[in-house]
Amino acid sequence: YALKVEMYLGRDLKRKLFDHLQTLDFSYYNTTPVGTIMARLMSDTGKIGTVLAWSLVDIFWSSMYVLGCVVIMLFVNWKLALILIPIIAVITVVFQKKILAVNRRVRAINAEVTRHYNEGISGAKTSKTLVIEEKNDKAFEKVAEDMRSTTIRAVRLNAVYIPIISFLTAIGVAMVLNQGGNMVLFGDITVGKMTVFINYALIIADPV
């Protein structure tokens, strides 16, 4: 079902965008490279379809899961919860901003790559007439290198995010164990509640 939603969304978005392009005046086409328009039509519409068909389900499930864990942890012992939750929240906000920025950069460079392809092919006769093939090659090489380095940076950020969240969650759990152990000794919390809290603290990192 999700695959059908993805395909239909992609089709409808492409159709609507194409119709909309017919209504725009010359000023838009004079200021917007054809490659950028093509990237919007072909690549970005596909991304939107994927997000709406697949990612929204994961986002909803993860959000409800995290919210449930946070509520239970606060209910069990709000003092211990305030040790762990801020650690996860801060590192998530910091990394999400970095990941969002670098992925936006990847999308922008992808449009540039498409633009160079389009201009290189449609303007091949002009390039040969002016003998600027080498210049075009160097320009494309620079854009392709930007694409490579930025994509690798995006992949690295995504790759280190999960281990860092897991590591910081483990530190938070260690702090909770230390503080919670003292609270158990002084009778402020039972061993059972402490066990429940630790279990939720360990499983909250994955949906985050």
C-alpha positions as a printed Julia matrix, in Angstrom:
208×3 Matrix{Float64}:
  0.0    0.0     0.0
  2.79   2.43    0.92
  4.52   1.71   -2.38
  1.32   2.59   -4.27
  1.02   5.83   -2.27
  4.64   6.68   -3.12
  4.14   6.03   -6.84
  0.83   7.92   -7.08
  2.22  10.88   -5.14
  5.26  11.05   -7.39
  3.07  10.9   -10.49
  0.62  13.54   -9.28
  3.36  15.91   -8.1
  5.15  15.67  -11.45
  1.88  16.31  -13.28
  0.99  19.32  -11.12
  4.49  20.78  -11.38
  4.53  20.38  -15.15
  1.15  22.11  -15.43
  2.36  24.89  -13.14
  5.51  25.42  -15.22
  3.31  26.19  -18.22
  1.77  29.14  -16.36
  5.04  30.84  -15.37
  6.32  33.85  -17.3
  9.7   34.35  -19.0
 11.33  35.95  -15.94
 11.28  32.65  -14.07
 12.98  30.77  -16.89
 15.52  33.58  -17.34
 16.62  33.35  -13.7
 16.23  29.61  -13.0
 18.58  27.07  -14.63
 16.86  24.25  -16.49
 18.84  21.71  -14.46
 17.35  23.07  -11.23
 13.85  22.71  -12.68
 14.62  19.14  -13.8
 15.96  18.24  -10.34
 12.75  19.57   -8.79
 10.58  17.64  -11.25
 12.4   14.3   -11.17
 14.39  13.94   -7.97
 12.64  16.08   -5.35
  9.15  14.83   -6.2
 10.41  11.28   -5.65
 11.87  12.24   -2.28
  8.58  13.82   -1.19
  6.69  10.7    -2.23
  9.06   8.5    -0.23
  8.8   10.67    2.88
  5.01  10.85    2.82
  4.53   7.16    2.05
  7.13   5.6     4.35
  8.8    8.03    6.75
  5.65   9.55    8.26
  4.71   6.13    9.69
  8.12   5.81   11.36
  8.0    9.4    12.59
  4.54   8.92   14.13
  5.44   5.59   15.75
  8.76   6.88   17.12
  7.2   10.09   18.44
  4.46   8.19   20.29
  7.02   5.7    21.61
  9.34   8.41   22.91
  6.45  10.39   24.4
  5.19   7.27   26.17
  8.64   6.49   27.57
  9.12  10.07   28.79
  5.7   10.14   30.48
  6.32   6.82   32.25
  9.83   7.85   33.33
  8.51  11.15   34.72
  5.71   9.26   36.47
  8.09   6.71   38.01
 10.54   9.34   39.24
 10.76  12.84   37.76
 14.1   13.59   39.44
 15.82  10.69   37.67
 14.05  11.55   34.4
 15.46  15.08   34.49
 18.97  13.59   34.57
 18.57  11.54   31.38
 16.04  13.33   29.15
 17.96  16.65   28.71
 21.09  14.75   27.59
 19.21  13.01   24.77
 17.23  16.15   23.85
 20.28  18.42   23.53
 22.38  16.06   21.41
 19.38  15.3    19.18
 18.67  19.0    18.52
 22.35  19.69   17.75
 22.75  16.75   15.37
 19.4   17.2    13.63
 20.31  20.79   12.74
 23.65  19.67   11.29
 22.1   16.73    9.41
 19.32  18.92    8.0
 21.77  21.59    6.83
 24.13  19.16    5.08
 21.26  17.28    3.4
 19.84  20.55    2.09
 23.29  21.27    0.7
 23.32  17.84   -0.99
 19.96  18.59   -2.63
 21.22  21.97   -3.88
 24.38  20.44   -5.36
 22.29  17.67   -6.94
 20.36  20.37   -8.78
 23.67  21.86   -9.93
 24.85  18.48  -11.25
 21.58  18.1   -13.19
 21.99  21.63  -14.55
 25.49  20.86  -15.84
 24.26  17.66  -17.47
 21.42  19.51  -19.17
 23.56  22.4   -20.38
 26.35  20.07  -21.46
 24.04  17.98  -23.61
 21.67  20.62  -24.97
 24.53  23.05  -25.56
 26.98  20.51  -26.99
 27.0   22.12  -30.45
 27.67  25.57  -28.97
 30.46  24.19  -26.77
 32.16  22.57  -29.76
 31.78  25.72  -31.84
 33.37  27.85  -29.1
 35.87  25.1   -28.18
 35.05  25.3   -24.45
 34.75  21.57  -23.75
 37.72  21.65  -21.38
 36.22  24.55  -19.46
 32.93  22.68  -19.15
 34.77  19.56  -17.95
 36.54  21.51  -15.19
 33.29  23.16  -14.08
 31.52  19.81  -13.9
 34.47  18.2   -12.12
 34.24  20.86   -9.39
 30.49  20.33   -8.91
 30.91  16.54   -8.88
 33.65  16.85   -6.25
 31.38  19.08   -4.13
 28.66  16.45   -4.46
 31.03  13.68   -3.37
 32.46  15.5    -0.34
 29.1   16.84    0.86
 27.38  13.46    0.48
 30.16  11.75    2.42
 29.79  14.37    5.16
 26.05  13.72    5.3
 26.58   9.96    5.51
 29.17  10.38    8.26
 26.88  12.61   10.31
 24.09  10.04   10.04
 26.52   7.23   10.84
 27.92   8.79   14.04
 24.57  10.1    15.31
 23.21   6.73   16.49
 26.42   5.61   18.29
 26.7    9.01   20.0
 23.06   8.88   21.13
 23.66   5.34   22.43
 26.87   6.37   24.19
 25.34   9.44   25.83
 22.28   7.42   26.81
 24.63   4.92   28.48
 26.3    7.78   30.37
 22.87   9.06   31.39
 21.88   5.56   32.55
 25.11   5.35   34.57
 24.28   8.68   36.23
 20.74   7.44   36.9
 22.12   4.21   38.42
 24.42   6.2    40.67
 21.74   8.64   41.8
 18.99   6.03   41.84
 21.13   3.61   43.85
 21.52   6.22   46.55
 17.76   6.89   46.45
 17.07   3.15   46.87
 19.4    3.03   49.87
 17.59   5.96   51.49
 14.16   4.54   50.64
 13.17   7.31   48.19
 12.45   4.78   45.42
 11.89   1.02   45.36
 14.1   -1.46   43.51
 11.13  -2.36   41.28
 10.55   1.23   40.17
 14.27   1.65   39.66
 14.3   -1.42   37.4
 11.33  -0.13   35.37
 12.99   3.26   34.96
 16.29   1.76   33.77
 14.5   -0.45   31.22
 12.74   2.56   29.68
 15.97   4.58   29.77
 17.71   1.85   27.76
 15.03   1.53   25.05
 14.32   5.23   24.46
 17.47   5.85   22.35
 16.34   3.74   19.36
 13.1    5.59   18.55
 14.87   8.93   19.13
